[in-house]
CSV table of C-alpha atoms in Angstrom, one decimal:
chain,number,residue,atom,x,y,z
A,1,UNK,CA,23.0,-3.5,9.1
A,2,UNK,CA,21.3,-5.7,6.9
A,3,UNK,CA,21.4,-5.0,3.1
A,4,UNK,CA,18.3,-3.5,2.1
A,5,UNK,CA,16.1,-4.7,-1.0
A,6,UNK,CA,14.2,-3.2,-3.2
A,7,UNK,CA,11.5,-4.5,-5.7
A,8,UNK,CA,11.5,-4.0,-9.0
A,9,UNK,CA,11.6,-0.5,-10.0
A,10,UNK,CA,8.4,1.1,-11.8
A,11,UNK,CA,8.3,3.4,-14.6
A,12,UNK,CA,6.0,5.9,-16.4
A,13,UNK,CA,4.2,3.1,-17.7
A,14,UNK,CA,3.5,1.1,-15.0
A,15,UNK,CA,-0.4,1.3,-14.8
A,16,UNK,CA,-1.8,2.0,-11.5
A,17,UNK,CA,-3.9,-1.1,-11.3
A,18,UNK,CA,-4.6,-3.2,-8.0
A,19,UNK,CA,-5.1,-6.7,-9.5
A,20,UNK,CA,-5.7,-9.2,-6.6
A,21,UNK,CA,-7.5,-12.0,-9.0
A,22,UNK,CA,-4.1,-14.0,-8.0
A,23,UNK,CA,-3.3,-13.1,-4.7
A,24,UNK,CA,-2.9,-15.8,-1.4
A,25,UNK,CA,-5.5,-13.1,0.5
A,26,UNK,CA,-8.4,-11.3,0.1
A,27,UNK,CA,-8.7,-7.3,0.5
A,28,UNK,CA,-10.1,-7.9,4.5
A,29,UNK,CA,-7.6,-10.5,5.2
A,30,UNK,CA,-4.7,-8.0,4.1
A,31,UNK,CA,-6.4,-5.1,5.9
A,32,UNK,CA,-6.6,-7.6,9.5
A,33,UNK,CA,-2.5,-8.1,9.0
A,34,UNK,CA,-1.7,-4.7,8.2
A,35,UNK,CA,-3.7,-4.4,11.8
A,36,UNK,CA,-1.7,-6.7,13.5
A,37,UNK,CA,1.4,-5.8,11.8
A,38,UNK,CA,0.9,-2.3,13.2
A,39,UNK,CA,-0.5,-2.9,16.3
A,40,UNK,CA,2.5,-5.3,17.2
A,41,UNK,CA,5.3,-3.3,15.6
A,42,UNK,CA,4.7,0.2,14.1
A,43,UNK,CA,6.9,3.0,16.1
A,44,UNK,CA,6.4,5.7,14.0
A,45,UNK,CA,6.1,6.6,10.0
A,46,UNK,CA,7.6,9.6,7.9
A,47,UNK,CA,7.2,11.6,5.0
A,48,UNK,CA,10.7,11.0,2.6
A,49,UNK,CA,11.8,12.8,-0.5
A,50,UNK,CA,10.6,9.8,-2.5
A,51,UNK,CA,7.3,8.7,-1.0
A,52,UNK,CA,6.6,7.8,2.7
A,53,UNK,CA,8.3,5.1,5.3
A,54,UNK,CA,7.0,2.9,8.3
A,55,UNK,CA,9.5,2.3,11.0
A,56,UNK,CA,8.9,-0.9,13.2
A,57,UNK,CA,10.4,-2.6,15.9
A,58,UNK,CA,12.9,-5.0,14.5
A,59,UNK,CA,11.1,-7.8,16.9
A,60,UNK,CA,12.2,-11.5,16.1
A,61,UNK,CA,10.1,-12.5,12.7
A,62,UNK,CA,9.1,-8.8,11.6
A,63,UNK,CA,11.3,-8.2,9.1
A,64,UNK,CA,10.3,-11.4,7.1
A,65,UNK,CA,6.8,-10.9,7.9
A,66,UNK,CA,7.0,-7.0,6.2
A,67,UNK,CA,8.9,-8.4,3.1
A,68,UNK,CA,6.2,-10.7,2.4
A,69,UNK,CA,3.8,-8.2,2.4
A,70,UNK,CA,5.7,-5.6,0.9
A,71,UNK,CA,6.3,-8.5,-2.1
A,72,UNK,CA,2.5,-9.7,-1.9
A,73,UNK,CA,1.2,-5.7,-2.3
A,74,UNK,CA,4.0,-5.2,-5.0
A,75,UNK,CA,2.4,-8.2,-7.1
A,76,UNK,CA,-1.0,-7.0,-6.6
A,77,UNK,CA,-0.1,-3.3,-7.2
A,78,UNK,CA,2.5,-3.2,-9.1
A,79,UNK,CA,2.8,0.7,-9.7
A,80,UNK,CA,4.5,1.2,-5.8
A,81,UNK,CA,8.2,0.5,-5.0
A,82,UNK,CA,8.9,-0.9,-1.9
A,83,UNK,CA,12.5,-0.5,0.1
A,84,UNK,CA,12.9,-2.8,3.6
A,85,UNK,CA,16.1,-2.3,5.7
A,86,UNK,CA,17.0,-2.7,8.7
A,87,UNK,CA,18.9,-0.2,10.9
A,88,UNK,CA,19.1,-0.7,14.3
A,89,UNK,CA,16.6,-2.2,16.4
A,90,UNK,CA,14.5,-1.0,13.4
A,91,UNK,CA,12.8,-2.6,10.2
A,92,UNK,CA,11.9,0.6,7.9
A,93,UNK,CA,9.4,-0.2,4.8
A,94,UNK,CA,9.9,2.6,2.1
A,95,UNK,CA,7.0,3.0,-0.5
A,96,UNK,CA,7.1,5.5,-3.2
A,97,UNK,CA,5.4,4.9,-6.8
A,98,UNK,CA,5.3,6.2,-10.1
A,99,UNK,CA,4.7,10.0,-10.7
A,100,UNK,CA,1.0,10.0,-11.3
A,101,UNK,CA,-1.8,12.0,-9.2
A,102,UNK,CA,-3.8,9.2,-8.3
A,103,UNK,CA,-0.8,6.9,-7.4
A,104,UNK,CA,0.2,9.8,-4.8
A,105,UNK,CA,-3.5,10.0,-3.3
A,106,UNK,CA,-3.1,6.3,-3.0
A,107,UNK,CA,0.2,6.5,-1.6
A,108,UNK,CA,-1.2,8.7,0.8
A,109,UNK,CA,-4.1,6.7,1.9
A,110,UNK,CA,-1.0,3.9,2.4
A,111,UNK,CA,0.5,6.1,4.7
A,112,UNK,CA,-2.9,6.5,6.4
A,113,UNK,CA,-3.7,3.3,7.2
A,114,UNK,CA,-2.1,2.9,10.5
A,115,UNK,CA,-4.9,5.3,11.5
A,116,UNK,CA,-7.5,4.1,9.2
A,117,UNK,CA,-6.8,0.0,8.7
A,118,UNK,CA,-10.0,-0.6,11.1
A,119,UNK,CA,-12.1,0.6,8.4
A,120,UNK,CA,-11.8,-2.0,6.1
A,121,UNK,CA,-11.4,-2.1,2.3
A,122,UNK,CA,-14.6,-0.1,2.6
A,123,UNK,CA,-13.3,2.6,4.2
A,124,UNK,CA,-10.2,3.0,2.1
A,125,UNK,CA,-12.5,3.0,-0.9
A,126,UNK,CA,-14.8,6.1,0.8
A,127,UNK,CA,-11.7,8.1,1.2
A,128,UNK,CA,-10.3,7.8,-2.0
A,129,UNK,CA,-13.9,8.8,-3.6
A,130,UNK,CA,-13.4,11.8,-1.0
A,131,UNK,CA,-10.1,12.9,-2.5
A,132,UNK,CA,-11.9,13.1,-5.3
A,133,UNK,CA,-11.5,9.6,-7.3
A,134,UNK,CA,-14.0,7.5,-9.3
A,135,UNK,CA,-14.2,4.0,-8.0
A,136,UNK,CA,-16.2,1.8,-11.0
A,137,UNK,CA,-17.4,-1.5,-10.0
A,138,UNK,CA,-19.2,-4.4,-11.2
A,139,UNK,CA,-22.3,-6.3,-9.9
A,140,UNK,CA,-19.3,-9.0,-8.3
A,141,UNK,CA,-17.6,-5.8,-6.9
A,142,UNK,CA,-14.6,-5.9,-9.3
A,143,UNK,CA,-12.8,-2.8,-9.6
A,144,UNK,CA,-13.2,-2.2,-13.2
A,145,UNK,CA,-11.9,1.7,-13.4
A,146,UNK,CA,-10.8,4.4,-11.1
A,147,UNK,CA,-10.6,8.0,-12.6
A,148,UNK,CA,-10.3,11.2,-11.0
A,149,UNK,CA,-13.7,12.7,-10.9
A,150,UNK,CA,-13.8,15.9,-13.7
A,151,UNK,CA,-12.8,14.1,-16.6
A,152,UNK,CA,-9.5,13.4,-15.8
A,153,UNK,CA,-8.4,10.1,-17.4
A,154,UNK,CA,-9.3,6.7,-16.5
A,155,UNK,CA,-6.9,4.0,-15.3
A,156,UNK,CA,-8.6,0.6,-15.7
A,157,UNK,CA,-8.2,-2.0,-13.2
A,158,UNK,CA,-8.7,-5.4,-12.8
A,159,UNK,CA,-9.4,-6.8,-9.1
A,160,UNK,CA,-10.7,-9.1,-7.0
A,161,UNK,CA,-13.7,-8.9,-5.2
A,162,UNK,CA,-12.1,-6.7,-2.3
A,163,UNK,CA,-9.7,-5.0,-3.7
A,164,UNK,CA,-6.5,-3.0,-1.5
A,165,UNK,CA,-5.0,-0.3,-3.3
């Protein structure tokens, strides 16, 4: 068994921000290899007690290929935690983040997206309006603030133009 690695751990403060501006890929490029990824490798994905896990076939180049994009998503969101191990003929990516409402409805969404990816960036943003979050943009369609719709709080952001959350 190889040893597992986690990313560096978030606290209370972490802000739940999705900031892309530096990022290799754009929000459609990421949602295309989280496609592929899925399509070539996913075998299943679970609930845990700290968050949720994908399980994938431990194929030649797959666990490399999900720590990069476990490391690239933790740089751009930096308020999930990522775990990869692998166990078996099995890579398994745990994501949990920090203990925050909307950081669970967009952990959920995460553990959506095997269903969902084909939507696009797009479609992940419609969802997370219809769980009930405010997505503000500007005229370049930079996420400037998400809030959750009633006057809950508002968590600025600072993304690029297609932002992944």
């Amino acid at each position: 068994m190889d040893q597992p690695t986690t990313t560096t751990h978030t606290t209370a403060a972490t802000p739940i921000v999705c900031d892309m501006t530096t990022a290799p890929d754009t929000g459609p490029e990421r949602m295309l290899e989280y496609q592929r990824l899925f399509a070539q490798a996913l075998i299943g994905r679970e609930r845990t007690a700290d968050g949720i896990r994908f399980r994938l076939r431990a194929d030649a180049g797959v666990e490399p290929w999900v720590r990069d994009l476990a490391a690239r998503e933790k740089a751009c969101c930096a308020f999930f935690d990522f775990r990869i191990s692998t166990e078996g003929d099995e890579v398994r990516w745990d994501a949990s983040v920090v203990d925050d409402d909307i950081a669970r409805d967009i952990l959920d969404e995460f553990y959506e997206l095997p269903d969902t990816v084909a939507d696009g960036v797009d479609g992940l943003e419609s969802r997370l309006r219809e769980r009930g979050l405010q997505i503000t943009a500007n005229p370049a369609g930079t996420v400037t603030d998400v809030r959750r719709v009633g006057g809950a709080a508002g968590v600025s952001s600072m993304h690029g133009p297609s932002p992944v959350y």
